[in-house]
JSON list of C-alpha atoms in Angstrom, two decimals:
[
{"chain": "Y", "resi": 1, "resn": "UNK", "atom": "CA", "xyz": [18.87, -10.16, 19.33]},
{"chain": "Y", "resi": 2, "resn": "UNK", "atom": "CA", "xyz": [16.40, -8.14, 21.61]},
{"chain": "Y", "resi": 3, "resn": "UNK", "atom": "CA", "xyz": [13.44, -7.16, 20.48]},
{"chain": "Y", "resi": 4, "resn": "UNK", "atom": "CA", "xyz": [12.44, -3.64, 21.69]},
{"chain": "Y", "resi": 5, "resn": "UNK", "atom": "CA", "xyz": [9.03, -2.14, 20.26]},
{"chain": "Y", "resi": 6, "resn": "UNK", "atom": "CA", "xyz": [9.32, 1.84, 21.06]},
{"chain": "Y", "resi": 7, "resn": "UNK", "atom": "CA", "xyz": [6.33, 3.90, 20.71]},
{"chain": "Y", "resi": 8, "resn": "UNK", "atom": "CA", "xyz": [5.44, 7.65, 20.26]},
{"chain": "Y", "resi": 9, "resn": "UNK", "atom": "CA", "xyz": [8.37, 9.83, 21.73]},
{"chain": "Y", "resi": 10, "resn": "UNK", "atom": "CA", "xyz": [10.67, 6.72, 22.24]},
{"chain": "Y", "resi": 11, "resn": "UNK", "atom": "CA", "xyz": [9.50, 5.97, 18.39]},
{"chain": "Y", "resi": 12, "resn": "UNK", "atom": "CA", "xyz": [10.19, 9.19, 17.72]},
{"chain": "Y", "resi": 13, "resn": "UNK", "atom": "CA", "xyz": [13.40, 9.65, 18.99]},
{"chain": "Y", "resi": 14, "resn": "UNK", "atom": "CA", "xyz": [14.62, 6.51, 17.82]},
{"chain": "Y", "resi": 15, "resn": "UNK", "atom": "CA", "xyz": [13.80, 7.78, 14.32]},
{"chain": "Y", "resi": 16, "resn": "UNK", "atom": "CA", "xyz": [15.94, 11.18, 14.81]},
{"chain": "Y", "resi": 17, "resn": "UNK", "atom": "CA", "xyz": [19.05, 9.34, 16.58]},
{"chain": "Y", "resi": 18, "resn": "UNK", "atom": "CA", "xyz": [19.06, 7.11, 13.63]},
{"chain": "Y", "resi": 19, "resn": "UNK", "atom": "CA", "xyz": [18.17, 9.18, 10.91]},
{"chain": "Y", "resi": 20, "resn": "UNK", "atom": "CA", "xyz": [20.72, 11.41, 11.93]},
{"chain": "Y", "resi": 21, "resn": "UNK", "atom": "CA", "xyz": [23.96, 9.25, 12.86]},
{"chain": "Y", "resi": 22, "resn": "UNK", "atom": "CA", "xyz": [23.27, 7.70, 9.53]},
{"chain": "Y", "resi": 23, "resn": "UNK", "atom": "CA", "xyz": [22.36, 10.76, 7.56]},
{"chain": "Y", "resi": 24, "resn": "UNK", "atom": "CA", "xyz": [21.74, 9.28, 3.80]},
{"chain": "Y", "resi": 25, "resn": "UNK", "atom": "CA", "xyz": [18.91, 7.50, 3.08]},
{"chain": "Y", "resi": 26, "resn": "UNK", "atom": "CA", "xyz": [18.04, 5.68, 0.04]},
{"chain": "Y", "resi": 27, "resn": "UNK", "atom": "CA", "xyz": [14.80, 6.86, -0.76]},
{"chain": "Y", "resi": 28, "resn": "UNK", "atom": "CA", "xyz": [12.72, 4.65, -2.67]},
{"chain": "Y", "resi": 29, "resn": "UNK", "atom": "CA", "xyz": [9.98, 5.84, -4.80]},
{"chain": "Y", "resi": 30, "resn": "UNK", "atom": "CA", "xyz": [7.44, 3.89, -7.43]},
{"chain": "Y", "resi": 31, "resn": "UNK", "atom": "CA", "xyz": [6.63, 1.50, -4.70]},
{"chain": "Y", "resi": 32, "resn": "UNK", "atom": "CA", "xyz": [3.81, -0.22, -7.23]},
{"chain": "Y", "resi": 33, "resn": "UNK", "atom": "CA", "xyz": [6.02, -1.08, -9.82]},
{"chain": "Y", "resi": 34, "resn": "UNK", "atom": "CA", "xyz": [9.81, -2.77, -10.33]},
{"chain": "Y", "resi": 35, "resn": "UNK", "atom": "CA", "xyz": [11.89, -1.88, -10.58]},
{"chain": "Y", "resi": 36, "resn": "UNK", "atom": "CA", "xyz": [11.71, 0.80, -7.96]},
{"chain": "Y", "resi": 37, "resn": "UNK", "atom": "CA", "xyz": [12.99, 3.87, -8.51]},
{"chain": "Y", "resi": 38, "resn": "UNK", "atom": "CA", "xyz": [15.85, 4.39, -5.86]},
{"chain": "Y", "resi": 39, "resn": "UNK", "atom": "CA", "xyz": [18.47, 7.59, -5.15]},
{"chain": "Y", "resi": 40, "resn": "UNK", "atom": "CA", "xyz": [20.15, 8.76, -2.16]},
{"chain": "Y", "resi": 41, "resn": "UNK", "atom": "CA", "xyz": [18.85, 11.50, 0.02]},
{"chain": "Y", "resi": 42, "resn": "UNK", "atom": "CA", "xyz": [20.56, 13.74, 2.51]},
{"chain": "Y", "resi": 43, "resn": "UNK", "atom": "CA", "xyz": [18.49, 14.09, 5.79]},
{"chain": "Y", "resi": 44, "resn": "UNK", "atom": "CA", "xyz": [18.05, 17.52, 6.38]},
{"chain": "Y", "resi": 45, "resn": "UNK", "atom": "CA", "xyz": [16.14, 17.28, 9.77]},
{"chain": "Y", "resi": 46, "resn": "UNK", "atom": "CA", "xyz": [13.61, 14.83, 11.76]},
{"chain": "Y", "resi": 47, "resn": "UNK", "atom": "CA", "xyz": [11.04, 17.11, 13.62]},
{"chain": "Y", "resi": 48, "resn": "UNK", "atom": "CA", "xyz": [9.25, 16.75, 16.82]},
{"chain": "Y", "resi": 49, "resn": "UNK", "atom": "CA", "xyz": [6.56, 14.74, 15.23]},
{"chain": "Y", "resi": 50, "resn": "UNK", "atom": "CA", "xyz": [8.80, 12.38, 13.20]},
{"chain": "Y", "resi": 51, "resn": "UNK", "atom": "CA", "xyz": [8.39, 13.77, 9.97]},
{"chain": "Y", "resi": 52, "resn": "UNK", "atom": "CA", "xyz": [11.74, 13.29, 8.03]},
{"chain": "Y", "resi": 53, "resn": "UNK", "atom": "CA", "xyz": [12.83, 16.28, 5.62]},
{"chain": "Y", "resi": 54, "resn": "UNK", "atom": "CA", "xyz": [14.75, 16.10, 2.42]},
{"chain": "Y", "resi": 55, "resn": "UNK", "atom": "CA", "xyz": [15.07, 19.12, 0.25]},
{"chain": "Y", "resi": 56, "resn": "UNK", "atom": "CA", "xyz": [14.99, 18.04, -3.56]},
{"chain": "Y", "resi": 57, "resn": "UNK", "atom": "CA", "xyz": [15.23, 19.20, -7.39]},
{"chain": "Y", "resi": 58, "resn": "UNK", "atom": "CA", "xyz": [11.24, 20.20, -8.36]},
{"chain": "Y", "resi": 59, "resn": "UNK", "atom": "CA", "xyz": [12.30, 18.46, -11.93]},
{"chain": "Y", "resi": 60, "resn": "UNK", "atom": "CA", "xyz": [13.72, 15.10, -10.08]},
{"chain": "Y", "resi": 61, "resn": "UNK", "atom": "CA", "xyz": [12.25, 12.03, -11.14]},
{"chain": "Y", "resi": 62, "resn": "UNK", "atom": "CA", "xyz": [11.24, 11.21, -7.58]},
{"chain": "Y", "resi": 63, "resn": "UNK", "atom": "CA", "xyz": [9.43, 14.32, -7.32]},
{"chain": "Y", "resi": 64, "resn": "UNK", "atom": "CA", "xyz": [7.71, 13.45, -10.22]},
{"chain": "Y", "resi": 65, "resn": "UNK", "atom": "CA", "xyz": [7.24, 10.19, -8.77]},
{"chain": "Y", "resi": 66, "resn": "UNK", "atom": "CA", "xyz": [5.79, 11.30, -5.66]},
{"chain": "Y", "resi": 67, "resn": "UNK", "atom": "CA", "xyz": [3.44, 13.46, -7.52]},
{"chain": "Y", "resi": 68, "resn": "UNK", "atom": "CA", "xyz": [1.82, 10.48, -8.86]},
{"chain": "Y", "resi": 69, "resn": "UNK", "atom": "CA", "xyz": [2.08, 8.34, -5.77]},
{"chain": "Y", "resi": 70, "resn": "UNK", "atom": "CA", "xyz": [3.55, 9.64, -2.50]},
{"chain": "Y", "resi": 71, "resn": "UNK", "atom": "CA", "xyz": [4.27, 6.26, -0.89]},
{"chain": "Y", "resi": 72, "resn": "UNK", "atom": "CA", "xyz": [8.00, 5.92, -0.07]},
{"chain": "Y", "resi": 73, "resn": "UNK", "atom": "CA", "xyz": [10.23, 3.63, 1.68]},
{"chain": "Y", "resi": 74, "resn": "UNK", "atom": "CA", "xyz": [13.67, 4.73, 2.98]},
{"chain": "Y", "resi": 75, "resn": "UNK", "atom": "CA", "xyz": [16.47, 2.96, 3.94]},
{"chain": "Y", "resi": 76, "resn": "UNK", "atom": "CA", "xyz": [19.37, 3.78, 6.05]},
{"chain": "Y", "resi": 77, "resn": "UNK", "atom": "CA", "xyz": [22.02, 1.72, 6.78]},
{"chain": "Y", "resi": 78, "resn": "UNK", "atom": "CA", "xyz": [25.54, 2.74, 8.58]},
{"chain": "Y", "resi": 79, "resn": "UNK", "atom": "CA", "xyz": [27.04, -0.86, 8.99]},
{"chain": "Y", "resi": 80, "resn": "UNK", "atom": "CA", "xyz": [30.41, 0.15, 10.79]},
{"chain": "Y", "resi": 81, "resn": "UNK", "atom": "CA", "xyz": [27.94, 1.06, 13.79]},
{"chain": "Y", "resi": 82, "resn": "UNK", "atom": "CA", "xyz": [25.50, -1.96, 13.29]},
{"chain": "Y", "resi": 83, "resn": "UNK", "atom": "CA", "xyz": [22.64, 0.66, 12.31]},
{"chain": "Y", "resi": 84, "resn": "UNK", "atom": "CA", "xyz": [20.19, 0.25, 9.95]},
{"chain": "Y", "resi": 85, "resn": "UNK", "atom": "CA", "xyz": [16.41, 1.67, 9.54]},
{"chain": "Y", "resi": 86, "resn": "UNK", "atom": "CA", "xyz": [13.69, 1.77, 7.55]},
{"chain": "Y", "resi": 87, "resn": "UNK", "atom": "CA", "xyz": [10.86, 3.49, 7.01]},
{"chain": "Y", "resi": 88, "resn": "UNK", "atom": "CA", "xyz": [7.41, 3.44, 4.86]},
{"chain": "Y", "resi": 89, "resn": "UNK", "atom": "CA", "xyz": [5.28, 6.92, 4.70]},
{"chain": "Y", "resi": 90, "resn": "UNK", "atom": "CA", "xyz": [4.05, 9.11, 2.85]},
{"chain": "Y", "resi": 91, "resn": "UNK", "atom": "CA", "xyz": [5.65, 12.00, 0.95]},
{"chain": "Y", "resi": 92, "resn": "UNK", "atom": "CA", "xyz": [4.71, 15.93, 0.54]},
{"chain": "Y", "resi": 93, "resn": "UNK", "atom": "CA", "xyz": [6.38, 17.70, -1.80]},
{"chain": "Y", "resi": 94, "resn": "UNK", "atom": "CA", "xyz": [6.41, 21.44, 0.42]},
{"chain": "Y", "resi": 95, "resn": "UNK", "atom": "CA", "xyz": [7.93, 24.97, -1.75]},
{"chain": "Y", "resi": 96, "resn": "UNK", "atom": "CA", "xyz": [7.48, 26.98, 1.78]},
{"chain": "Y", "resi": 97, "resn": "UNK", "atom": "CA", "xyz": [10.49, 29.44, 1.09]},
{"chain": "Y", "resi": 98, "resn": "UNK", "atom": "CA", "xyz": [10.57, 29.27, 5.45]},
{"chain": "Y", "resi": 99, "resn": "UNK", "atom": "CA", "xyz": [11.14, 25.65, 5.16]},
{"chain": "Y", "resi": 100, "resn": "UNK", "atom": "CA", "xyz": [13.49, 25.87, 2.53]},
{"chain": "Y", "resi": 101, "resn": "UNK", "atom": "CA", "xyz": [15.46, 28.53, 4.45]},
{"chain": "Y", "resi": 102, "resn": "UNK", "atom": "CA", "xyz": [15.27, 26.49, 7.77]},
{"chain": "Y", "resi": 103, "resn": "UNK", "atom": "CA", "xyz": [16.67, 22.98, 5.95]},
{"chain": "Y", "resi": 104, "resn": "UNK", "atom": "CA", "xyz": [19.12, 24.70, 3.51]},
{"chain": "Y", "resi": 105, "resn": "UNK", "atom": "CA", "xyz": [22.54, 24.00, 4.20]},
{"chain": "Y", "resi": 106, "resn": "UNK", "atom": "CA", "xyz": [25.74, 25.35, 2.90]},
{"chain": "Y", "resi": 107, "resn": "UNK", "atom": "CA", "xyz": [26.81, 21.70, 1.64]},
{"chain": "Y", "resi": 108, "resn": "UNK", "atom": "CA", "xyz": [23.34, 22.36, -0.45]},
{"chain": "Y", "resi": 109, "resn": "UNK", "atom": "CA", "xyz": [25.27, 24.49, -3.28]},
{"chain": "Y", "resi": 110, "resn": "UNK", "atom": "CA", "xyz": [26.59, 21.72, -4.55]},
{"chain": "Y", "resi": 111, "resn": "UNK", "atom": "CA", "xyz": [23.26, 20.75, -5.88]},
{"chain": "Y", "resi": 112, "resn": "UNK", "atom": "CA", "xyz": [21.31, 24.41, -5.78]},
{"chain": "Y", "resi": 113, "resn": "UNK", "atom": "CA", "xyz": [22.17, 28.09, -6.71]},
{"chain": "Y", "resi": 114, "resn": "UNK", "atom": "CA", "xyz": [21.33, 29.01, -3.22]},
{"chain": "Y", "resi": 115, "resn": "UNK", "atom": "CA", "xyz": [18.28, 28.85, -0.98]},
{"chain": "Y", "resi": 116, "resn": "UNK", "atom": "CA", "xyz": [16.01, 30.61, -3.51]},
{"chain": "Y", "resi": 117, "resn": "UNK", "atom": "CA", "xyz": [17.21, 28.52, -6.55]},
{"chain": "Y", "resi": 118, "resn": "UNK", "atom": "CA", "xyz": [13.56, 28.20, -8.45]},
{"chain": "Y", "resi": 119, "resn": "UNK", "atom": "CA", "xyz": [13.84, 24.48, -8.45]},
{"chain": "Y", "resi": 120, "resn": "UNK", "atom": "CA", "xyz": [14.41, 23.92, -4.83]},
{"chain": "Y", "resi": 121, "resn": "UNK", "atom": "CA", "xyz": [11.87, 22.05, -3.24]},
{"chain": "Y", "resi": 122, "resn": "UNK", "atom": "CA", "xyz": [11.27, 19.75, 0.47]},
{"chain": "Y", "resi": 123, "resn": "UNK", "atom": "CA", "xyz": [10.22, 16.75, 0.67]},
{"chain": "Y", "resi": 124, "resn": "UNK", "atom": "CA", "xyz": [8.34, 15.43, 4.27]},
{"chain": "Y", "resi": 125, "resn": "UNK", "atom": "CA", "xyz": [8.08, 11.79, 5.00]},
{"chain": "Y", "resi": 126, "resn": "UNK", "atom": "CA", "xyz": [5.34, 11.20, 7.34]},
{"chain": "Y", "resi": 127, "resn": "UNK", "atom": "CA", "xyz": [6.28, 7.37, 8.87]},
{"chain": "Y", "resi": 128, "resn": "UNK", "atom": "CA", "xyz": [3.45, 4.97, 8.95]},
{"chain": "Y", "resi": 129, "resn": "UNK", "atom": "CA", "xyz": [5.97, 1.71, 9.64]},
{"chain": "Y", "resi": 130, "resn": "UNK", "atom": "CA", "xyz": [9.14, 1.87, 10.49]},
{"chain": "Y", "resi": 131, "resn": "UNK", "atom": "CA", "xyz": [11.54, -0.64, 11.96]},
{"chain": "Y", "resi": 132, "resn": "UNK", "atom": "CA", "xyz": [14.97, -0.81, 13.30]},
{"chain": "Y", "resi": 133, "resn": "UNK", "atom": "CA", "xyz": [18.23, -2.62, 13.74]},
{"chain": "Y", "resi": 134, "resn": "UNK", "atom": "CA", "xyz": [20.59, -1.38, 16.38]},
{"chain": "Y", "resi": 135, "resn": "UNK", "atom": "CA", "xyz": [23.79, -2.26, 18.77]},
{"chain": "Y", "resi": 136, "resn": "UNK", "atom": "CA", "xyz": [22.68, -2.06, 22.33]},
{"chain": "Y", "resi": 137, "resn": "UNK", "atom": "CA", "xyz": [25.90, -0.47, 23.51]},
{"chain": "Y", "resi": 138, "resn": "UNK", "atom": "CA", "xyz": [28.42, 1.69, 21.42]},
{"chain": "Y", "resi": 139, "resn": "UNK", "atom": "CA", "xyz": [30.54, 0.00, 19.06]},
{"chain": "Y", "resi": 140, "resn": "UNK", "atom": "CA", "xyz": [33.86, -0.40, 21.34]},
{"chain": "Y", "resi": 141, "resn": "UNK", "atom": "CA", "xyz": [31.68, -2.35, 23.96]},
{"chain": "Y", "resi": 142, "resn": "UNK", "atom": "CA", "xyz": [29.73, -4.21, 21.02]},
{"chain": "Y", "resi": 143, "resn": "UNK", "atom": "CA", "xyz": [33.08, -5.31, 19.63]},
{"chain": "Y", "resi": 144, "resn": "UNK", "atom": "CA", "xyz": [34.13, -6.05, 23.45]},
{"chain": "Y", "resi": 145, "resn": "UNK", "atom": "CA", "xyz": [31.71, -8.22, 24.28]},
{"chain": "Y", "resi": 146, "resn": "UNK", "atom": "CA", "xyz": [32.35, -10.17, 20.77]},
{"chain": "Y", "resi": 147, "resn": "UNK", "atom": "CA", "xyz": [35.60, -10.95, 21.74]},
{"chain": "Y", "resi": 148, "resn": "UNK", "atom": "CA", "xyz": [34.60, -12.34, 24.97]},
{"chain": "Y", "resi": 149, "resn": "UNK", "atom": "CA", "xyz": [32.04, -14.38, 23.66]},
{"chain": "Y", "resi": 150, "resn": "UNK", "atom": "CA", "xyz": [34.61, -15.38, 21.27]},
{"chain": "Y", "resi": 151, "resn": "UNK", "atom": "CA", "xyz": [37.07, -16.68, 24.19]},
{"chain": "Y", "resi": 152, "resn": "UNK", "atom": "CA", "xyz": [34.43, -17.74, 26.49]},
{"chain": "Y", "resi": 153, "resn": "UNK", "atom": "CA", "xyz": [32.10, -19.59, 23.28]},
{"chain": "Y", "resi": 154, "resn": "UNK", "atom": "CA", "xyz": [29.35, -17.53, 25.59]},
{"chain": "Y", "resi": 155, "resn": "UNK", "atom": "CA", "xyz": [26.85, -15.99, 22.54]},
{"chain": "Y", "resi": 156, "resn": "UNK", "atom": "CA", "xyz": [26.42, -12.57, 23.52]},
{"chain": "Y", "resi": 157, "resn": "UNK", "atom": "CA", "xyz": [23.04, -10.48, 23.06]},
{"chain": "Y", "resi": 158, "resn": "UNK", "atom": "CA", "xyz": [24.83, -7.72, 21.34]},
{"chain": "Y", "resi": 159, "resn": "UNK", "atom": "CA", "xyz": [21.63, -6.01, 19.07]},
{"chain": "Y", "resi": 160, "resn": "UNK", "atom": "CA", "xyz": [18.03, -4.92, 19.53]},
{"chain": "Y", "resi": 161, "resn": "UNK", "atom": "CA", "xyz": [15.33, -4.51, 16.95]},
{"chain": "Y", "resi": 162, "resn": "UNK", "atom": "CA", "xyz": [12.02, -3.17, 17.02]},
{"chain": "Y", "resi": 163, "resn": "UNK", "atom": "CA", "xyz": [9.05, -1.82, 15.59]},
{"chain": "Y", "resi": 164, "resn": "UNK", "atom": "CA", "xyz": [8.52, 2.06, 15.91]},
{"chain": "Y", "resi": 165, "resn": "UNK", "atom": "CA", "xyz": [5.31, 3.33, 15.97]},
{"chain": "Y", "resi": 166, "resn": "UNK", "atom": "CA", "xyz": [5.11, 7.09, 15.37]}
]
């Protein structure tokens, strides 16, 4: 496994491919005490400074978590496509009715009575460490080169990992 340290836009955009192919996140909260509190989050969008953006119940216990203590860890892991990331920030609760609007997604009514329900709120994650797992190639040359390393007993550098500094 490569390792492959990315920094500012790289980091960045690193954060968005994989935040997005991967979508759900397990968002732990309660970082200073186990068990941690742990539920899975729907990324909404990852903006141009890295910022990743949840929208949430105001009366959620991870709200009220974050109110207390706004470190978080997520965790996002799509292991079909060998991609997994994680990341440690900090966490704003934000009740910007523009925000709201610009993250709000029809799939949202499912948890929401639409974009002005009074208990919709965003969360941003700011990322102070995050780290990744990924393949180097897609998947069909990933599992390619497997089965020629397979034949051939030839180990094949198939992953990278790095740090990503925001």
């Amino acid at each position: 496994m490569a390792t492959k340290n990315l920094l500012n836009i790289d980091a960045i955009e690193k954060i968005k491919q994989l935040a997005n192919s991967i979508d759900f996140a397990l968002m732990a909260t309660k970082l200073d005490k186990l068990p941690l509190h742990s539920i899975p989050m729907s990324t909404k969008k990852v903006d141009s400074k890295g910022d990743i953006w949840f929208l949430s119940g105001k009366d959620s216990t991870h709200n009220s978590n974050i109110n207390k203590d706004p470190k978080v860890q997520l965790f996002y892991s799509k292991t079909m496509a060998m991609e997994f990331l994680t990341v440690y920030g900090k966490a704003e609760i934000i009740e910007d009715q523009i925000i709201i609007d610009d993250l709000y997604q029809r799939s949202d009514d499912n948890w929401f009575d639409g974009k002005t329900d009074p208990n919709i709120s965003a969360i941003k994650i700011t990322p102070e460490d995050a780290h990744y797992w990924d393949t180097k190639d897609n998947m069909f040359v990933s599992l390619f080169k497997m089965g020629v390393g397979a034949v051939t007993g030839e180990k094949k550098d198939l992953s990278e990992q790095g740090d990503l500094k925001v």
